[in-house]
Coordinates of N, CA and C in Angstrom, one line a residue:
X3 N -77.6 -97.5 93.1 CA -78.1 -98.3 92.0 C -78.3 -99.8 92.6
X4 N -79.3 -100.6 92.0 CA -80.1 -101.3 93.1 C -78.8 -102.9 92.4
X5 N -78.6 -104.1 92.7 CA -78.1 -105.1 92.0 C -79.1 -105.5 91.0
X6 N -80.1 -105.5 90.5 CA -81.0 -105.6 89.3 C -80.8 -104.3 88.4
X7 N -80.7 -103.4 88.5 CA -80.6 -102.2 88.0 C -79.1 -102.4 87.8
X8 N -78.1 -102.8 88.2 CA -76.9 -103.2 88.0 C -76.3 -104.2 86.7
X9 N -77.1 -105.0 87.0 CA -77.4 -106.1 85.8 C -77.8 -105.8 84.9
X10 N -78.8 -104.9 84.7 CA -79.7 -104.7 83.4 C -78.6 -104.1 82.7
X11 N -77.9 -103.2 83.4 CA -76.7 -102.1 82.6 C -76.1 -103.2 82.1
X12 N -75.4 -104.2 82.7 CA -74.8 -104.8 82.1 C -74.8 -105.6 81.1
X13 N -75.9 -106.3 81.1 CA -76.6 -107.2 80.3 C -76.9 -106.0 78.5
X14 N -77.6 -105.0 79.1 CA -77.4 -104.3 77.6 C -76.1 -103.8 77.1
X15 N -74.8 -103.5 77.7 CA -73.5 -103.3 77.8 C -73.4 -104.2 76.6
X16 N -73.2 -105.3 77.4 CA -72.8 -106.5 76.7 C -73.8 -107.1 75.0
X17 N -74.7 -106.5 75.1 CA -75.6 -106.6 73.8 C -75.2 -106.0 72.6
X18 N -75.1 -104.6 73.3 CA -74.4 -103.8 72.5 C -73.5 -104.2 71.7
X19 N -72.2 -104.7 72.4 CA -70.9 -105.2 72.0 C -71.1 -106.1 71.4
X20 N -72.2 -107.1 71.1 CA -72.6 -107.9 70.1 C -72.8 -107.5 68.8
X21 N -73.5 -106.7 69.1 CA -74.4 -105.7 68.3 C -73.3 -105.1 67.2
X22 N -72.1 -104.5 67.9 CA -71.7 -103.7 67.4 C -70.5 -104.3 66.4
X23 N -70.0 -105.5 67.2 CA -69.0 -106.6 66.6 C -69.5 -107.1 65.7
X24 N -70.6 -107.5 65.4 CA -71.5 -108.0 64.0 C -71.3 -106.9 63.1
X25 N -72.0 -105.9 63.3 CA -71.7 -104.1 62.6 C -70.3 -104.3 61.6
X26 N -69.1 -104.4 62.6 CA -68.2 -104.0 62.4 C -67.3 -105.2 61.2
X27 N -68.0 -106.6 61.6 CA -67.5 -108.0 60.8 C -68.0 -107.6 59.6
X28 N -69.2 -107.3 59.1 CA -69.7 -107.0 58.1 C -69.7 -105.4 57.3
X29 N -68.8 -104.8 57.9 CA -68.2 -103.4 57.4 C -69.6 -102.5 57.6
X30 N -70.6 -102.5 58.3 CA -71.8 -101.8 58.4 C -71.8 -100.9 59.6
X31 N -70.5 -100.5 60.3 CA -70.7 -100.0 61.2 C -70.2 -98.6 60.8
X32 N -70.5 -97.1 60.6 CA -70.0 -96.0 60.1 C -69.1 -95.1 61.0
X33 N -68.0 -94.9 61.1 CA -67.4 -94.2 61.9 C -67.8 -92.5 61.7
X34 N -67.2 -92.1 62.5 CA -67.3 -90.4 62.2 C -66.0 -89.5 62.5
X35 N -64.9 -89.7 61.6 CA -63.9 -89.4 62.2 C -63.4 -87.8 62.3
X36 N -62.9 -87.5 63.4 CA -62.9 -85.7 63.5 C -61.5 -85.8 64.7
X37 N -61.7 -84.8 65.4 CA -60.3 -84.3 66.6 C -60.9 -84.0 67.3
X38 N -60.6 -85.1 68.2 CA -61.4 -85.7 70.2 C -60.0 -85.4 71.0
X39 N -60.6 -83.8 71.5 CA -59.7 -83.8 73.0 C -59.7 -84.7 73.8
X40 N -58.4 -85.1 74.4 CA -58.4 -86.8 74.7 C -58.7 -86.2 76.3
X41 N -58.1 -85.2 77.0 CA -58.4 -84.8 78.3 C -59.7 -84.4 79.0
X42 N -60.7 -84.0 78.0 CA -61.9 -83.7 77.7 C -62.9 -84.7 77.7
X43 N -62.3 -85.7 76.4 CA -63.3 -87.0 76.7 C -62.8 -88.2 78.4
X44 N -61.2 -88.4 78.6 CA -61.2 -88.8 79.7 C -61.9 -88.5 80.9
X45 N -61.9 -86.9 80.9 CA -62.6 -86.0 82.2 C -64.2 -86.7 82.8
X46 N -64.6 -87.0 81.2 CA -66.1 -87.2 81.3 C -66.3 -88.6 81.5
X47 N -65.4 -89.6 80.9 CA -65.2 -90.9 81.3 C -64.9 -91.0 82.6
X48 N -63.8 -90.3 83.5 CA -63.3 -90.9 84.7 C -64.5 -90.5 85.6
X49 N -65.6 -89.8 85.5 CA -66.9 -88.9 86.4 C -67.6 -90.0 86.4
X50 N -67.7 -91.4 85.2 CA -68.7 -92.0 85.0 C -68.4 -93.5 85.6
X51 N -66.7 -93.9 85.7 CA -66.1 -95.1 86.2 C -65.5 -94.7 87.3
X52 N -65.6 -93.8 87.8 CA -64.5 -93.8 89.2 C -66.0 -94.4 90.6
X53 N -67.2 -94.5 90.1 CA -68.3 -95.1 91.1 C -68.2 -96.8 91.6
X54 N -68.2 -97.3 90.1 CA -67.7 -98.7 90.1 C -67.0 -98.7 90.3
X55 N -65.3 -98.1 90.2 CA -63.8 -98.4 90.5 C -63.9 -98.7 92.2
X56 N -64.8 -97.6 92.8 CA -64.7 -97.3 94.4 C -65.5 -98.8 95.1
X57 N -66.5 -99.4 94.0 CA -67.5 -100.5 94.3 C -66.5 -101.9 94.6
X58 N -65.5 -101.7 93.8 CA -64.6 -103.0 93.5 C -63.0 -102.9 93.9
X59 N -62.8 -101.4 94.9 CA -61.9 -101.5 95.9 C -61.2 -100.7 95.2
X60 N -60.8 -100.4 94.0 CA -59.8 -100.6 92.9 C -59.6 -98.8 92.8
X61 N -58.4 -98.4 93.0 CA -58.4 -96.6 92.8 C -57.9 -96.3 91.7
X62 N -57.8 -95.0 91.0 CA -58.0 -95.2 89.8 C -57.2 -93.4 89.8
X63 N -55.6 -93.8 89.1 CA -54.6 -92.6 89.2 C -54.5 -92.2 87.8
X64 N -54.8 -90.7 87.5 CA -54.6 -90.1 86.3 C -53.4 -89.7 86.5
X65 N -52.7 -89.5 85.7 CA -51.4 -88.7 84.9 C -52.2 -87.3 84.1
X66 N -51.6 -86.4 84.7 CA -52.0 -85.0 84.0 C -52.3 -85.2 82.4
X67 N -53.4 -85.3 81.7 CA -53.3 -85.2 80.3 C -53.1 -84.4 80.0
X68 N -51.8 -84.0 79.0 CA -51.6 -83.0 78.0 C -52.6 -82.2 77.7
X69 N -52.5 -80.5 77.6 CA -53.9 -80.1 77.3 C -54.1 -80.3 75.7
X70 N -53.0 -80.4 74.5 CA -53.0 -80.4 73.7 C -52.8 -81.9 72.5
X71 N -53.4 -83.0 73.9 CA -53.5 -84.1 73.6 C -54.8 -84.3 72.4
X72 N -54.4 -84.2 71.1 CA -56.0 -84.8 70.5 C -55.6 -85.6 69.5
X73 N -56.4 -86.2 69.2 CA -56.4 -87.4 68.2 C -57.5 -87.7 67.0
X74 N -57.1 -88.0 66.0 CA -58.1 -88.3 65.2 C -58.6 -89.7 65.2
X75 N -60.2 -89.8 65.7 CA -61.2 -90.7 66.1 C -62.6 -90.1 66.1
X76 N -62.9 -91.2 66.2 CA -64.8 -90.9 66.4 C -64.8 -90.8 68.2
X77 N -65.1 -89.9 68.3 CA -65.5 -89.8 69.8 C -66.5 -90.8 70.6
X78 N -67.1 -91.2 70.0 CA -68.5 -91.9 70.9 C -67.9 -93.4 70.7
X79 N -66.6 -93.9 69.4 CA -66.7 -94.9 69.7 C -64.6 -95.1 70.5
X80 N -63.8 -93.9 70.8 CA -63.2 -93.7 71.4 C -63.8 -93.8 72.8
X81 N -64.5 -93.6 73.0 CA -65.3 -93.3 74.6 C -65.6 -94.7 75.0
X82 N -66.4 -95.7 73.9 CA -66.3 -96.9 74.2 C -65.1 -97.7 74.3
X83 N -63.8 -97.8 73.6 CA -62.8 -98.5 73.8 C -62.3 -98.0 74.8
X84 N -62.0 -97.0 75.4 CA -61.5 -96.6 77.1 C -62.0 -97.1 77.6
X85 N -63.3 -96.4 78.2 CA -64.8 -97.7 79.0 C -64.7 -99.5 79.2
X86 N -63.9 -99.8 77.8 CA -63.8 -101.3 77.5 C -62.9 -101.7 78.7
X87 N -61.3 -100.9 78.2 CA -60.3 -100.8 79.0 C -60.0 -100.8 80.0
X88 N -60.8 -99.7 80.5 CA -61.0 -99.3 82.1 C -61.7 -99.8 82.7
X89 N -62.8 -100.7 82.6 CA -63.6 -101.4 83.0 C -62.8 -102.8 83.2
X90 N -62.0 -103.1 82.5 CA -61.7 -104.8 82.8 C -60.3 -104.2 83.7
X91 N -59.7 -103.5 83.5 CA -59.1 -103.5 84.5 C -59.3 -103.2 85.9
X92 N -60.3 -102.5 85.9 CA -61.3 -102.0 87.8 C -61.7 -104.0 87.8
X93 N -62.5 -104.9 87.0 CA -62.9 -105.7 86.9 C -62.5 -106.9 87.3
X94 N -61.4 -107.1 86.8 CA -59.7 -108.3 87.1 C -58.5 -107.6 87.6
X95 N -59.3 -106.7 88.7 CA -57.9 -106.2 89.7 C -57.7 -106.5 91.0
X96 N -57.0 -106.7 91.6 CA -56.8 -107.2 92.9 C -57.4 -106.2 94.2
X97 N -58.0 -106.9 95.0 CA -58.9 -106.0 96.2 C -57.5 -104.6 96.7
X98 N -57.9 -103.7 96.6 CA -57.0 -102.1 96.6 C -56.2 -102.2 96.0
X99 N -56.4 -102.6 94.4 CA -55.5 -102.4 93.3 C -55.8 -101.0 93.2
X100 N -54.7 -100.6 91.9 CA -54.7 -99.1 91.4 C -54.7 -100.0 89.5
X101 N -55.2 -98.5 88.9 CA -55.5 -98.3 87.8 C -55.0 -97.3 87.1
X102 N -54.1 -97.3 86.2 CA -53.2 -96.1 86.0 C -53.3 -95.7 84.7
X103 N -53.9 -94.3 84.2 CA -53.6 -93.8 83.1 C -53.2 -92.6 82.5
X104 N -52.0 -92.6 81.8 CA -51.4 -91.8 81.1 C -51.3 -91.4 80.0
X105 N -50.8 -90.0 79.4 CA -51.0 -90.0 77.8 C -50.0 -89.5 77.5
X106 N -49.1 -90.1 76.4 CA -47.7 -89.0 76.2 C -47.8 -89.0 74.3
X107 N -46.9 -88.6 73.9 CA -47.2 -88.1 72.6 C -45.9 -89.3 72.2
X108 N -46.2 -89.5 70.7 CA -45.1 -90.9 70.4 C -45.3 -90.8 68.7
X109 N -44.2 -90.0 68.8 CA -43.9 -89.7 66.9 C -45.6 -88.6 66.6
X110 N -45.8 -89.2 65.6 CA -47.2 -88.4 64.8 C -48.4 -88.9 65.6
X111 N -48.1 -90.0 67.0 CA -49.2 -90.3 67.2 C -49.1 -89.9 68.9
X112 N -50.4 -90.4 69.0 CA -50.7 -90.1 71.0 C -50.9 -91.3 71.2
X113 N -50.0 -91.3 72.6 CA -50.3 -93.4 73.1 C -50.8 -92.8 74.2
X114 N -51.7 -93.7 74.6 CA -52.9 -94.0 75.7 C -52.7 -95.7 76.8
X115 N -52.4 -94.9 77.3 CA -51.7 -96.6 78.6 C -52.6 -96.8 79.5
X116 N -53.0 -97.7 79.8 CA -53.3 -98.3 81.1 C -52.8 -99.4 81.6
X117 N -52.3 -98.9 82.9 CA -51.7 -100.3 83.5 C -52.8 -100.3 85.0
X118 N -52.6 -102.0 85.4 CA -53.5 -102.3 86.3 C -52.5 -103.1 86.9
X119 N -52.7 -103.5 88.5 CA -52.1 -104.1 89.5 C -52.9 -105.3 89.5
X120 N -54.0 -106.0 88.5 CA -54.6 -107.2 88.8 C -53.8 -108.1 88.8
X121 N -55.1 -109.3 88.3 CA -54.4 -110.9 88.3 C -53.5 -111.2 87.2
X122 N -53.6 -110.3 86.3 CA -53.0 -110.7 85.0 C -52.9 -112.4 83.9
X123 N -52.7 -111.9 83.1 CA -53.0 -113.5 82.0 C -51.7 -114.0 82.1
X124 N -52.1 -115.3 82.1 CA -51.0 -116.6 81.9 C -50.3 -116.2 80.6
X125 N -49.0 -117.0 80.4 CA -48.7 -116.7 79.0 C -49.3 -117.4 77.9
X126 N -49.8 -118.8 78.4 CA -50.3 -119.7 77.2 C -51.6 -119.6 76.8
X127 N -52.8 -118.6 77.3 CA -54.1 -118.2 76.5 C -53.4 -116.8 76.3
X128 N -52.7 -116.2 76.2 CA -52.3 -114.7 75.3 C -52.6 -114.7 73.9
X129 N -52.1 -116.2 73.5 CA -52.3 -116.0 71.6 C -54.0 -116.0 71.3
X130 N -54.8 -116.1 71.9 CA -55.7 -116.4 71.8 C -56.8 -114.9 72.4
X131 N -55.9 -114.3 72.8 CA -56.3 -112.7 73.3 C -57.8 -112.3 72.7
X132 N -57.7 -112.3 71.1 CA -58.7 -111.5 70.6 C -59.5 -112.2 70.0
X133 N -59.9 -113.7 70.5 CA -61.3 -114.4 70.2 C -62.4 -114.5 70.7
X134 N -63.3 -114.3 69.7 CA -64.7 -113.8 70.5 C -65.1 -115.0 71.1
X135 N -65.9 -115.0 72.4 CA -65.8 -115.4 73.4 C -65.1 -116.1 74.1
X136 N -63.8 -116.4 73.8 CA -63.0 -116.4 74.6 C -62.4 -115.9 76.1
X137 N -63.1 -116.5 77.3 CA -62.7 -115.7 78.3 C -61.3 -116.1 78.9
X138 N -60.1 -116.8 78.2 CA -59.0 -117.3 78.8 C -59.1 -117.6 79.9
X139 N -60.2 -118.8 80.1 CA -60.2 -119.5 81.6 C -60.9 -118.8 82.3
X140 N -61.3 -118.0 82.5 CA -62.0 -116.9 83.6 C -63.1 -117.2 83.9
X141 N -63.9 -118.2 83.5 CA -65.4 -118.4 82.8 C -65.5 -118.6 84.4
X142 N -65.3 -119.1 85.5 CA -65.7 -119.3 86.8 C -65.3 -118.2 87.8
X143 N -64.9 -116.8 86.9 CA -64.4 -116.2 88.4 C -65.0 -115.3 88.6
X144 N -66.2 -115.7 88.3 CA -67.5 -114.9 88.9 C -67.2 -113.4 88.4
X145 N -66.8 -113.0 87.8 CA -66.6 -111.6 87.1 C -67.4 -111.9 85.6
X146 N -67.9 -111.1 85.8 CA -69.5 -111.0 84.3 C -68.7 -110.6 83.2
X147 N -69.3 -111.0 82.2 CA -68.6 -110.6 80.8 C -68.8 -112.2 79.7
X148 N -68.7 -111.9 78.5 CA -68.6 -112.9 77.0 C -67.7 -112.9 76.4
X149 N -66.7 -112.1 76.8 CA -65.4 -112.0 75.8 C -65.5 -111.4 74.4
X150 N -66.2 -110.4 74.6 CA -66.4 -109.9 73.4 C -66.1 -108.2 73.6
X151 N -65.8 -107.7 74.5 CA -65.4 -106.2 74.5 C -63.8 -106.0 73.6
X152 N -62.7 -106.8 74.3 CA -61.6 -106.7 74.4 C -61.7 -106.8 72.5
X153 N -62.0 -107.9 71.8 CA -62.1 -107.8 70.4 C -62.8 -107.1 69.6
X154 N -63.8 -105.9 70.2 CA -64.6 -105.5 69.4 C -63.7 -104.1 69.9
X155 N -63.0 -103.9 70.6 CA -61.6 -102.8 71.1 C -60.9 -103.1 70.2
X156 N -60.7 -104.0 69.4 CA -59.4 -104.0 68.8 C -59.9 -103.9 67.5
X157 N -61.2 -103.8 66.8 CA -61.5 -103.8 65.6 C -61.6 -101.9 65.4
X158 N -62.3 -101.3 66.6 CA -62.4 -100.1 66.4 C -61.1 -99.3 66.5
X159 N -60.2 -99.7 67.7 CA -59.0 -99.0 66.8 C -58.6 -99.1 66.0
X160 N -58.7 -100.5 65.4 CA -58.4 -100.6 64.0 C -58.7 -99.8 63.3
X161 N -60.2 -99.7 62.9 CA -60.7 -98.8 62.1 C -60.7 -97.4 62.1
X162 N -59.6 -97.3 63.2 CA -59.6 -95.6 63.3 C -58.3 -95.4 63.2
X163 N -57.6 -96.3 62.6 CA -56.3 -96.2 62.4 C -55.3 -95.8 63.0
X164 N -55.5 -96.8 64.4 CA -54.7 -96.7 65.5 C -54.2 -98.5 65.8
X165 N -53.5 -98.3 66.7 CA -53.4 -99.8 67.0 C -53.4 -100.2 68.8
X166 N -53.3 -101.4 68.8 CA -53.7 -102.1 70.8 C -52.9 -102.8 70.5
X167 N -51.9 -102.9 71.7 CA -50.9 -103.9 72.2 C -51.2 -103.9 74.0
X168 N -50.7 -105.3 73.8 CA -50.9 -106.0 75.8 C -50.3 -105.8 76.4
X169 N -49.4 -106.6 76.9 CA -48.8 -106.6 78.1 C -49.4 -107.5 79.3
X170 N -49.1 -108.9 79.7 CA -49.6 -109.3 80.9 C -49.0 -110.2 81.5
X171 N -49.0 -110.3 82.8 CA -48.0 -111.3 83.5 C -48.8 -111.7 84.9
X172 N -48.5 -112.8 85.1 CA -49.4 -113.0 86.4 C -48.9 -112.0 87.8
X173 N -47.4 -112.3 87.7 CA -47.2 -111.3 88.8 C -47.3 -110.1 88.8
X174 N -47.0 -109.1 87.8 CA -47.4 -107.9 87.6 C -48.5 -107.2 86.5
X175 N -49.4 -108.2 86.6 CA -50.8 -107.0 86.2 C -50.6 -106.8 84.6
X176 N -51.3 -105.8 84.0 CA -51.8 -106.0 82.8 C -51.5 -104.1 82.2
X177 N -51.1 -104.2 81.1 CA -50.7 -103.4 80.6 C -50.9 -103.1 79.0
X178 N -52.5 -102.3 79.1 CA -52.8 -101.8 77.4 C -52.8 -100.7 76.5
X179 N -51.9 -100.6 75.7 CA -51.6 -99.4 74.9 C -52.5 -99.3 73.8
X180 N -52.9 -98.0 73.5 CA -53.8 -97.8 72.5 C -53.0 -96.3 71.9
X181 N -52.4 -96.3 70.2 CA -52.1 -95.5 69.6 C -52.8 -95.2 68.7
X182 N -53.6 -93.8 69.0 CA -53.8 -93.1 67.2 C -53.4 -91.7 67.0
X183 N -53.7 -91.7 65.5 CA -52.9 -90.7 64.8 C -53.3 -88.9 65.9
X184 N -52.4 -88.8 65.6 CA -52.3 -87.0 66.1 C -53.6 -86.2 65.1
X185 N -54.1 -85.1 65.9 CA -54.9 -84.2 65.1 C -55.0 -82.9 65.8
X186 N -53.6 -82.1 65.6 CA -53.2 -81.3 66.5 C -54.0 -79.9 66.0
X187 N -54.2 -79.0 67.4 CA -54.5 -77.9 67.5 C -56.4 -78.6 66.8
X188 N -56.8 -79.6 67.5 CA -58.4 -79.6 68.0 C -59.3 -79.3 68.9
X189 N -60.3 -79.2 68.7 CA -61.5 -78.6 69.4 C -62.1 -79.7 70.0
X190 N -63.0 -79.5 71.3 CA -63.2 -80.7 72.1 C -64.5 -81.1 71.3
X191 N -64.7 -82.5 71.2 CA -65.8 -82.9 70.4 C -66.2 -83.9 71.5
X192 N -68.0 -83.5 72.1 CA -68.3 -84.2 73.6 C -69.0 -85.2 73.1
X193 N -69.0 -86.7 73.4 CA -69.3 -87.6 72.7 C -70.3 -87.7 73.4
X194 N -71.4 -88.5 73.1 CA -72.8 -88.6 73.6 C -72.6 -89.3 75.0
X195 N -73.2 -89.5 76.5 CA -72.9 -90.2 77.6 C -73.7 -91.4 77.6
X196 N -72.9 -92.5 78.0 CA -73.3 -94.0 77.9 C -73.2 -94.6 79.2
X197 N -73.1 -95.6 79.3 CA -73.1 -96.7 80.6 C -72.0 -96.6 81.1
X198 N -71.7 -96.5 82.2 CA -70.4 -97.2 82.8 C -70.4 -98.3 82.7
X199 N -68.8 -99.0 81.8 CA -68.7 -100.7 82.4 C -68.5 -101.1 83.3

């Protein structure tokens, strides 16, 4: 893929996320909620970021997913909050960082981790995490982006009645949890394929 062909993805990436953050401010965005094999949609996710992970040095270690890992969500927009996830961590990671994700079961719900060996956030732009455009300082570090994925990640698990918590430190890297509800003994639901971030 050519660096203009590179850009274009990205540039509509990021429209989208505009796109869809407006959607979502204004309650116009429709979910579709059902039971998304999480190991199924990962499978098809990691096929589609492990090209750019390899681009930006960054290796990228799965933890066996549970085969009976599923959750109630919309698939296509589950597919985009991982994507979100996993993209800024390949993105703000340190040259042969690793990227780590796991899935373990936690009460009625399934938690979804990623941890990353990057640069990690200061503590004093943390409170400020989920404002749109907000890039906590990053605005010069030549890494592309508007600050608008990570908030428009936190509106859709919202709305799927899950939740995102951080974790970040400059010395050790960045650490995002995403919980939602259990929707055990489901059927895999293949979400439509999109861009790599």
């Amino acid at each position: 893929m050519t660096h203009i062909e590179q850009a274009g993805w990205h540039l509509l990436a990021m429209i989208n996320d505009v796109l869809d953050l407006s959607r979502v401010e204004r309650g116009q965005l429709a979910l579709h909620l059902g039971a998304v094999d999480v190991a199924g949609l990962w499978s098809d996710l990691a096929a589609l970021i492990s090209p750019p992970a390899l681009r930006h040095g960054a290796q990228l270690r799965t933890a066996a997913v549970p085969p009976q890992a599923a959750v109630r969500a919309d698939p296509v927009r589950l597919k985009q909050v991982l994507s979100n996830l996993v993209g800024n961590a390949i993105k703000y990671n340190r040259e042969s960082g690793q990227v780590g994700f796991t899935v373990t079961a936690h009460g009625e719900r399934w938690r979804l981790r990623f941890d990353d060996t990057g640069t990690g956030i200061a503590p004093q732009p943390l409170p400020h995490l989920y404002e749109a455009c907000n890039r906590l300082g990053r605005e010069g570090s030549g890494v592309e982006g508007v600050g608008i994925g990570l908030v428009l990640t936190r509106r859709l698990v919202e709305q799927m009645e899950g939740e995102i918590t951080l974790r970040s430190s400059l010395a050790d890297g960045t650490t995002v949890t995403v919980e939602l509800p259990r929707a055990d003994g489901a059927q895999r639901i293949s979400p439509a394929p999109s861009a790599a971030a």
